PDB file of C-alpha atoms in Angstrom:
ATOM      1  CA  UNK A   1       8.584  -9.742  -9.816  1.00  0.00           C
ATOM      2  CA  UNK A   2       9.486  -6.792 -11.843  1.00  0.00           C
ATOM      3  CA  UNK A   3      11.134  -3.720 -10.955  1.00  0.00           C
ATOM      4  CA  UNK A   4      10.019  -0.116 -12.496  1.00  0.00           C
ATOM      5  CA  UNK A   5      12.130   2.908 -12.226  1.00  0.00           C
ATOM      6  CA  UNK A   6       8.973   5.415 -11.968  1.00  0.00           C
ATOM      7  CA  UNK A   7      11.125   8.419 -11.002  1.00  0.00           C
ATOM      8  CA  UNK A   8      14.830   9.011  -9.936  1.00  0.00           C
ATOM      9  CA  UNK A   9      14.208   7.925  -5.952  1.00  0.00           C
ATOM     10  CA  UNK A  10      10.762   5.986  -6.459  1.00  0.00           C
ATOM     11  CA  UNK A  11      10.715   2.663  -7.781  1.00  0.00           C
ATOM     12  CA  UNK A  12       7.626  -0.336  -8.616  1.00  0.00           C
ATOM     13  CA  UNK A  13       7.641  -3.197  -7.217  1.00  0.00           C
ATOM     14  CA  UNK A  14       5.768  -5.449  -9.789  1.00  0.00           C
ATOM     15  CA  UNK A  15       4.134  -8.794  -8.652  1.00  0.00           C
ATOM     16  CA  UNK A  16       1.351 -11.690  -9.960  1.00  0.00           C
ATOM     17  CA  UNK A  17      -1.223 -10.008  -7.383  1.00  0.00           C
ATOM     18  CA  UNK A  18      -0.368  -5.950  -5.788  1.00  0.00           C
ATOM     19  CA  UNK A  19       2.901  -4.516  -5.592  1.00  0.00           C
ATOM     20  CA  UNK A  20       5.358  -2.727  -3.341  1.00  0.00           C
ATOM     21  CA  UNK A  21       7.798   0.712  -3.813  1.00  0.00           C
ATOM     22  CA  UNK A  22      10.666   1.626  -3.016  1.00  0.00           C
ATOM     23  CA  UNK A  23      11.840   5.088  -2.063  1.00  0.00           C
ATOM     24  CA  UNK A  24      15.785   6.328  -1.747  1.00  0.00           C
ATOM     25  CA  UNK A  25      17.039   8.526   0.359  1.00  0.00           C
ATOM     26  CA  UNK A  26      20.426   9.080  -1.166  1.00  0.00           C
ATOM     27  CA  UNK A  27      22.151   5.588   0.677  1.00  0.00           C
ATOM     28  CA  UNK A  28      18.795   5.352   2.431  1.00  0.00           C
ATOM     29  CA  UNK A  29      15.564   3.095   1.313  1.00  0.00           C
ATOM     30  CA  UNK A  30      12.149   2.636   2.748  1.00  0.00           C
ATOM     31  CA  UNK A  31       9.664  -0.054   1.097  1.00  0.00           C
ATOM     32  CA  UNK A  32       6.215   0.936   1.202  1.00  0.00           C
ATOM     33  CA  UNK A  33       4.574  -2.240   1.449  1.00  0.00           C
ATOM     34  CA  UNK A  34       6.432  -6.067   0.866  1.00  0.00           C
ATOM     35  CA  UNK A  35       4.577  -8.221  -1.215  1.00  0.00           C
ATOM     36  CA  UNK A  36       3.291 -11.527  -1.122  1.00  0.00           C
ATOM     37  CA  UNK A  37       5.526 -14.159   0.771  1.00  0.00           C
ATOM     38  CA  UNK A  38       8.267 -15.895  -1.506  1.00  0.00           C
ATOM     39  CA  UNK A  39       9.432 -12.833  -2.853  1.00  0.00           C
ATOM     40  CA  UNK A  40      11.866 -11.351   0.416  1.00  0.00           C
ATOM     41  CA  UNK A  41      15.461 -12.464  -1.280  1.00  0.00           C
ATOM     42  CA  UNK A  42      14.050 -10.721  -4.586  1.00  0.00           C
ATOM     43  CA  UNK A  43      13.055  -7.554  -3.147  1.00  0.00           C
ATOM     44  CA  UNK A  44      16.004  -7.144  -0.322  1.00  0.00           C
ATOM     45  CA  UNK A  45      18.465  -7.345  -3.255  1.00  0.00           C
ATOM     46  CA  UNK A  46      16.242  -5.293  -5.300  1.00  0.00           C
ATOM     47  CA  UNK A  47      16.351  -3.070  -2.256  1.00  0.00           C
ATOM     48  CA  UNK A  48      20.195  -3.749  -1.670  1.00  0.00           C
ATOM     49  CA  UNK A  49      21.089  -2.264  -4.910  1.00  0.00           C
ATOM     50  CA  UNK A  50      19.594   0.920  -4.015  1.00  0.00           C
ATOM     51  CA  UNK A  51      20.869   1.516  -0.711  1.00  0.00           C
ATOM     52  CA  UNK A  52      20.897   0.502   3.166  1.00  0.00           C
ATOM     53  CA  UNK A  53      17.025  -0.412   4.490  1.00  0.00           C
ATOM     54  CA  UNK A  54      15.942   1.054   7.086  1.00  0.00           C
ATOM     55  CA  UNK A  55      12.325   0.444   7.189  1.00  0.00           C
ATOM     56  CA  UNK A  56       8.964  -1.312   5.742  1.00  0.00           C
ATOM     57  CA  UNK A  57       6.103   0.405   5.768  1.00  0.00           C
ATOM     58  CA  UNK A  58       2.733  -0.954   5.645  1.00  0.00           C
ATOM     59  CA  UNK A  59      -0.966   0.503   4.329  1.00  0.00           C
ATOM     60  CA  UNK A  60      -2.487  -2.256   5.981  1.00  0.00           C
ATOM     61  CA  UNK A  61      -2.153  -6.360   6.729  1.00  0.00           C
ATOM     62  CA  UNK A  62      -3.367  -8.196   3.627  1.00  0.00           C
ATOM     63  CA  UNK A  63      -1.157 -11.021   2.717  1.00  0.00           C
ATOM     64  CA  UNK A  64      -0.719  -9.508  -0.740  1.00  0.00           C
ATOM     65  CA  UNK A  65       1.211  -6.581   1.238  1.00  0.00           C
ATOM     66  CA  UNK A  66       2.159  -7.703   4.212  1.00  0.00           C
ATOM     67  CA  UNK A  67       3.182 -11.522   3.149  1.00  0.00           C
ATOM     68  CA  UNK A  68       6.823 -10.503   2.503  1.00  0.00           C
ATOM     69  CA  UNK A  69       7.114  -8.531   5.316  1.00  0.00           C
ATOM     70  CA  UNK A  70       8.881 -10.634   7.971  1.00  0.00           C
ATOM     71  CA  UNK A  71      11.300 -11.989   5.398  1.00  0.00           C
ATOM     72  CA  UNK A  72      12.488  -8.951   3.788  1.00  0.00           C
ATOM     73  CA  UNK A  73      12.891  -7.681   8.093  1.00  0.00           C
ATOM     74  CA  UNK A  74      15.082 -10.908   7.692  1.00  0.00           C
ATOM     75  CA  UNK A  75      17.544 -10.430   5.169  1.00  0.00           C
ATOM     76  CA  UNK A  76      17.809  -6.805   5.500  1.00  0.00           C
ATOM     77  CA  UNK A  77      17.410  -6.296   9.904  1.00  0.00           C
ATOM     78  CA  UNK A  78      14.303  -3.002   8.443  1.00  0.00           C
ATOM     79  CA  UNK A  79      11.716  -2.531  10.925  1.00  0.00           C
ATOM     80  CA  UNK A  80       8.164  -3.138  10.486  1.00  0.00           C
ATOM     81  CA  UNK A  81       5.761  -0.403  10.786  1.00  0.00           C
ATOM     82  CA  UNK A  82       1.965  -0.120  10.650  1.00  0.00           C
ATOM     83  CA  UNK A  83      -1.239   1.872  11.533  1.00  0.00           C
ATOM     84  CA  UNK A  84      -1.074   0.990  15.396  1.00  0.00           C
ATOM     85  CA  UNK A  85      -4.921  -0.306  15.095  1.00  0.00           C
ATOM     86  CA  UNK A  86      -3.116  -3.195  11.934  1.00  0.00           C
ATOM     87  CA  UNK A  87      -0.083  -4.431  14.067  1.00  0.00           C
ATOM     88  CA  UNK A  88      -1.727  -6.842  16.133  1.00  0.00           C
ATOM     89  CA  UNK A  89      -3.235  -8.098  13.102  1.00  0.00           C
ATOM     90  CA  UNK A  90       0.295  -8.113  11.105  1.00  0.00           C
ATOM     91  CA  UNK A  91       1.705  -9.440  13.576  1.00  0.00           C
ATOM     92  CA  UNK A  92      -0.979 -12.596  14.050  1.00  0.00           C
ATOM     93  CA  UNK A  93      -2.195 -11.566  17.446  1.00  0.00           C
ATOM     94  CA  UNK A  94      -5.699 -11.225  16.616  1.00  0.00           C
ATOM     95  CA  UNK A  95      -7.204 -12.290  13.037  1.00  0.00           C
ATOM     96  CA  UNK A  96      -8.140  -9.145  10.774  1.00  0.00           C
ATOM     97  CA  UNK A  97     -11.686  -8.652   9.780  1.00  0.00           C
ATOM     98  CA  UNK A  98     -13.280 -10.144   5.999  1.00  0.00           C
ATOM     99  CA  UNK A  99     -14.080  -8.428   3.271  1.00  0.00           C
ATOM    100  CA  UNK A 100     -17.868  -7.326   3.265  1.00  0.00           C
ATOM    101  CA  UNK A 101     -18.032  -8.251  -0.290  1.00  0.00           C
ATOM    102  CA  UNK A 102     -20.336  -6.532  -3.025  1.00  0.00           C
ATOM    103  CA  UNK A 103     -21.885  -9.472  -5.228  1.00  0.00           C
ATOM    104  CA  UNK A 104     -19.354  -8.414  -8.363  1.00  0.00           C
ATOM    105  CA  UNK A 105     -16.250  -8.106  -5.986  1.00  0.00           C
ATOM    106  CA  UNK A 106     -16.454 -11.675  -5.439  1.00  0.00           C
ATOM    107  CA  UNK A 107     -15.009 -13.665  -8.740  1.00  0.00           C
ATOM    108  CA  UNK A 108     -12.283 -11.264  -8.218  1.00  0.00           C
ATOM    109  CA  UNK A 109     -11.306 -12.345  -5.303  1.00  0.00           C
ATOM    110  CA  UNK A 110     -11.485 -16.641  -5.949  1.00  0.00           C
ATOM    111  CA  UNK A 111      -8.622 -14.368  -9.576  1.00  0.00           C
ATOM    112  CA  UNK A 112      -6.689 -12.926  -7.033  1.00  0.00           C
ATOM    113  CA  UNK A 113      -6.344 -15.697  -4.212  1.00  0.00           C
ATOM    114  CA  UNK A 114      -5.878 -18.360  -6.469  1.00  0.00           C
ATOM    115  CA  UNK A 115      -2.588 -15.993  -7.489  1.00  0.00           C
ATOM    116  CA  UNK A 116      -0.857 -15.890  -4.334  1.00  0.00           C
ATOM    117  CA  UNK A 117       0.978 -18.562  -2.053  1.00  0.00           C
ATOM    118  CA  UNK A 118      -1.653 -20.917  -0.157  1.00  0.00           C
ATOM    119  CA  UNK A 119      -2.446 -20.326   3.290  1.00  0.00           C
ATOM    120  CA  UNK A 120      -1.474 -17.792   5.622  1.00  0.00           C
ATOM    121  CA  UNK A 121       2.342 -16.174   5.710  1.00  0.00           C
ATOM    122  CA  UNK A 122       5.693 -15.948   8.540  1.00  0.00           C
ATOM    123  CA  UNK A 123       4.273 -13.091  10.640  1.00  0.00           C
ATOM    124  CA  UNK A 124       6.551 -10.700  11.921  1.00  0.00           C
ATOM    125  CA  UNK A 125       7.450 -10.160  15.391  1.00  0.00           C
ATOM    126  CA  UNK A 126       7.931  -6.761  15.376  1.00  0.00           C
ATOM    127  CA  UNK A 127       5.998  -4.330  14.434  1.00  0.00           C
ATOM    128  CA  UNK A 128       6.090  -0.390  15.628  1.00  0.00           C
ATOM    129  CA  UNK A 129       3.079   1.918  15.037  1.00  0.00           C
ATOM    130  CA  UNK A 130       2.159   4.153  13.923  1.00  0.00           C
ATOM    131  CA  UNK A 131      -0.995   6.867  13.907  1.00  0.00           C
ATOM    132  CA  UNK A 132      -2.691  10.097  11.623  1.00  0.00           C
ATOM    133  CA  UNK A 133      -0.585  13.155  11.392  1.00  0.00           C
ATOM    134  CA  UNK A 134       2.705  11.299  12.554  1.00  0.00           C
ATOM    135  CA  UNK A 135       5.993  12.470  10.504  1.00  0.00           C
ATOM    136  CA  UNK A 136       8.556   9.811   9.449  1.00  0.00           C
ATOM    137  CA  UNK A 137      12.019  10.982   8.534  1.00  0.00           C
ATOM    138  CA  UNK A 138      11.960   9.802   4.279  1.00  0.00           C
ATOM    139  CA  UNK A 139      11.098  11.773   1.700  1.00  0.00           C
ATOM    140  CA  UNK A 140      11.543  15.465   3.139  1.00  0.00           C
ATOM    141  CA  UNK A 141       9.246  14.072   5.823  1.00  0.00           C
ATOM    142  CA  UNK A 142       6.354  11.608   4.929  1.00  0.00           C
ATOM    143  CA  UNK A 143       2.757  12.134   6.886  1.00  0.00           C
ATOM    144  CA  UNK A 144       0.496   9.067   7.846  1.00  0.00           C
ATOM    145  CA  UNK A 145      -2.377   9.330   6.409  1.00  0.00           C
ATOM    146  CA  UNK A 146      -5.378   7.131   8.209  1.00  0.00           C
ATOM    147  CA  UNK A 147      -7.865   5.845   5.332  1.00  0.00           C
ATOM    148  CA  UNK A 148      -9.846   3.199   7.412  1.00  0.00           C
ATOM    149  CA  UNK A 149     -12.347   1.644   5.441  1.00  0.00           C
ATOM    150  CA  UNK A 150     -10.016  -1.593   3.302  1.00  0.00           C
ATOM    151  CA  UNK A 151      -9.278  -2.250   6.710  1.00  0.00           C
ATOM    152  CA  UNK A 152      -9.641  -1.000  10.471  1.00  0.00           C
ATOM    153  CA  UNK A 153      -6.003   0.377  10.125  1.00  0.00           C
ATOM    154  CA  UNK A 154      -5.450   1.126   6.672  1.00  0.00           C
ATOM    155  CA  UNK A 155      -3.128   4.211   5.722  1.00  0.00           C
ATOM    156  CA  UNK A 156      -1.976   5.701   3.530  1.00  0.00           C
ATOM    157  CA  UNK A 157       1.588   8.578   2.867  1.00  0.00           C
ATOM    158  CA  UNK A 158       2.031  11.369   1.914  1.00  0.00           C
ATOM    159  CA  UNK A 159       5.496  13.450   0.580  1.00  0.00           C
ATOM    160  CA  UNK A 160       4.045  16.689   0.493  1.00  0.00           C
ATOM    161  CA  UNK A 161       7.764  18.334  -0.428  1.00  0.00           C
ATOM    162  CA  UNK A 162       7.718  15.754  -3.628  1.00  0.00           C
ATOM    163  CA  UNK A 163       3.487  15.178  -4.500  1.00  0.00           C
ATOM    164  CA  UNK A 164       3.862  11.772  -4.150  1.00  0.00           C
ATOM    165  CA  UNK A 165       1.210   9.400  -2.616  1.00  0.00           C
ATOM    166  CA  UNK A 166       1.217   6.273  -1.201  1.00  0.00           C
ATOM    167  CA  UNK A 167      -2.698   4.909  -1.198  1.00  0.00           C
ATOM    168  CA  UNK A 168      -2.366   1.325  -0.131  1.00  0.00           C
ATOM    169  CA  UNK A 169      -5.638  -0.176  -1.654  1.00  0.00           C
ATOM    170  CA  UNK A 170      -7.541   2.404  -0.475  1.00  0.00           C
ATOM    171  CA  UNK A 171      -7.182   3.510  -4.492  1.00  0.00           C
ATOM    172  CA  UNK A 172      -7.721   1.314  -7.055  1.00  0.00           C
ATOM    173  CA  UNK A 173      -6.130   1.946 -11.079  1.00  0.00           C
ATOM    174  CA  UNK A 174      -9.207   1.747 -13.260  1.00  0.00           C
ATOM    175  CA  UNK A 175      -8.718  -0.736 -16.356  1.00  0.00           C
ATOM    176  CA  UNK A 176     -10.797   0.757 -18.469  1.00  0.00           C
ATOM    177  CA  UNK A 177      -9.559   4.460 -19.246  1.00  0.00           C
ATOM    178  CA  UNK A 178      -6.074   5.230 -17.066  1.00  0.00           C
ATOM    179  CA  UNK A 179      -8.067   6.568 -13.618  1.00  0.00           C
ATOM    180  CA  UNK A 180      -8.743   5.703 -10.469  1.00  0.00           C
ATOM    181  CA  UNK A 181     -11.568   4.035  -8.555  1.00  0.00           C
ATOM    182  CA  UNK A 182     -12.421   3.466  -5.146  1.00  0.00           C
ATOM    183  CA  UNK A 183     -10.509   0.375  -4.082  1.00  0.00           C
ATOM    184  CA  UNK A 184     -11.867  -3.376  -4.135  1.00  0.00           C
ATOM    185  CA  UNK A 185     -13.016  -5.614  -1.566  1.00  0.00           C
ATOM    186  CA  UNK A 186     -13.572  -3.377   1.809  1.00  0.00           C
ATOM    187  CA  UNK A 187     -14.907  -3.792   5.487  1.00  0.00           C
ATOM    188  CA  UNK A 188     -16.897  -0.808   5.401  1.00  0.00           C
ATOM    189  CA  UNK A 189     -17.620   0.688   2.036  1.00  0.00           C
ATOM    190  CA  UNK A 190     -19.124   4.107   3.666  1.00  0.00           C
ATOM    191  CA  UNK A 191     -15.847   4.814   5.148  1.00  0.00           C
ATOM    192  CA  UNK A 192     -13.696   3.580   2.425  1.00  0.00           C
ATOM    193  CA  UNK A 193     -15.110   6.377  -0.020  1.00  0.00           C
ATOM    194  CA  UNK A 194     -14.596   8.475   3.259  1.00  0.00           C
ATOM    195  CA  UNK A 195     -10.576   7.766   2.621  1.00  0.00           C
ATOM    196  CA  UNK A 196     -10.654   7.915  -0.745  1.00  0.00           C
ATOM    197  CA  UNK A 197     -12.418  11.995  -0.504  1.00  0.00           C
ATOM    198  CA  UNK A 198      -9.598  12.582   2.180  1.00  0.00           C
ATOM    199  CA  UNK A 199      -6.662  11.781   0.034  1.00  0.00           C
ATOM    200  CA  UNK A 200      -8.543  13.466  -2.983  1.00  0.00           C
ATOM    201  CA  UNK A 201      -7.731  17.008  -1.774  1.00  0.00           C
ATOM    202  CA  UNK A 202      -4.014  16.004  -1.097  1.00  0.00           C
ATOM    203  CA  UNK A 203      -1.691  18.244  -2.819  1.00  0.00           C
ATOM    204  CA  UNK A 204      -0.261  15.503  -5.072  1.00  0.00           C
ATOM    205  CA  UNK A 205       1.329  14.827  -8.196  1.00  0.00           C
ATOM    206  CA  UNK A 206       1.885  11.017  -8.611  1.00  0.00           C
ATOM    207  CA  UNK A 207      -0.111   8.394  -6.735  1.00  0.00           C
ATOM    208  CA  UNK A 208       1.093   5.463  -6.664  1.00  0.00           C
ATOM    209  CA  UNK A 209      -1.972   3.126  -6.208  1.00  0.00           C
ATOM    210  CA  UNK A 210      -2.419  -0.555  -4.461  1.00  0.00           C
ATOM    211  CA  UNK A 211      -2.853  -2.070  -7.835  1.00  0.00           C
ATOM    212  CA  UNK A 212      -2.745  -1.392 -11.708  1.00  0.00           C
ATOM    213  CA  UNK A 213      -0.518   1.336 -12.877  1.00  0.00           C
ATOM    214  CA  UNK A 214       0.326   4.634 -10.659  1.00  0.00           C
ATOM    215  CA  UNK A 215      -1.069   7.917 -11.945  1.00  0.00           C
ATOM    216  CA  UNK A 216       2.519   9.998 -12.609  1.00  0.00           C
ATOM    217  CA  UNK A 217       1.302  13.307 -13.580  1.00  0.00           C
ATOM    218  CA  UNK A 218      -1.494  15.592 -12.037  1.00  0.00           C
ATOM    219  CA  UNK A 219      -2.802  12.877  -9.763  1.00  0.00           C
ATOM    220  CA  UNK A 220      -4.884  15.175  -7.662  1.00  0.00           C
ATOM    221  CA  UNK A 221      -6.960  16.090 -10.124  1.00  0.00           C
ATOM    222  CA  UNK A 222      -7.460  12.416 -11.845  1.00  0.00           C
ATOM    223  CA  UNK A 223      -7.874  11.542  -7.740  1.00  0.00           C
ATOM    224  CA  UNK A 224     -10.420  14.010  -6.847  1.00  0.00           C
ATOM    225  CA  UNK A 225     -12.513  13.965  -9.950  1.00  0.00           C
ATOM    226  CA  UNK A 226     -12.618   9.733  -9.445  1.00  0.00           C
ATOM    227  CA  UNK A 227     -13.930  11.167  -5.453  1.00  0.00           C
ATOM    228  CA  UNK A 228     -17.166  13.716  -6.965  1.00  0.00           C
ATOM    229  CA  UNK A 229     -18.361  10.384  -8.227  1.00  0.00           C
ATOM    230  CA  UNK A 230     -18.489   8.837  -5.459  1.00  0.00           C
ATOM    231  CA  UNK A 231     -19.834  11.757  -3.605  1.00  0.00           C
ATOM    232  CA  UNK A 232     -16.514  12.512  -2.180  1.00  0.00           C
ATOM    233  CA  UNK A 233     -15.412  15.206  -3.291  1.00  0.00           C
ATOM    234  CA  UNK A 234     -16.593  18.995  -3.801  1.00  0.00           C
TER     235      UNK A 234
END
């Protein structure tokens, strides 16, 4: 796991597949996503170095984002939070729907699976639910943005006071030009495109995507330019 400081309050935690983010408010820390299972102790160490861990916000239930949630919560006492539609899946009470793959996505998915721990992961027994429009008390007021399409309960977190957007897998970094593109492995591509457009409409300077390098300047312009290629923004 690599730790990269993006802003004085914001760090990126990078794993072999996927990534998570740490946001600091004074001596209080919020973790956005928890990476795959097996990194709990290292994540907890990074969090404790930054301050007191208060919450773990999961953008969706996939194992590269939620796999470490139970480990980190057990080590830090942090609350685990997800969208109300996603919480039962995170807790393991119901199965999550599989992606509807485009043909070109199948080999990418197979490569990613080979780099993740095998099998399922230990599920947190407690997951608090949030819904679209909820405002959480970190980052000057973090607004929950429901962004379905990748999964039913995917969310983004928008910090208007800082111009920071955590997109989850609704948005990914482009490996070609430093831009962004629609996230892959979606359950409903139409809804995913609509969610991409909604996120592109937000006032954003820094976009913390689920995979690849974050956009650290003029992210709103970058998101809107990409969204137009999908017919998702004017």
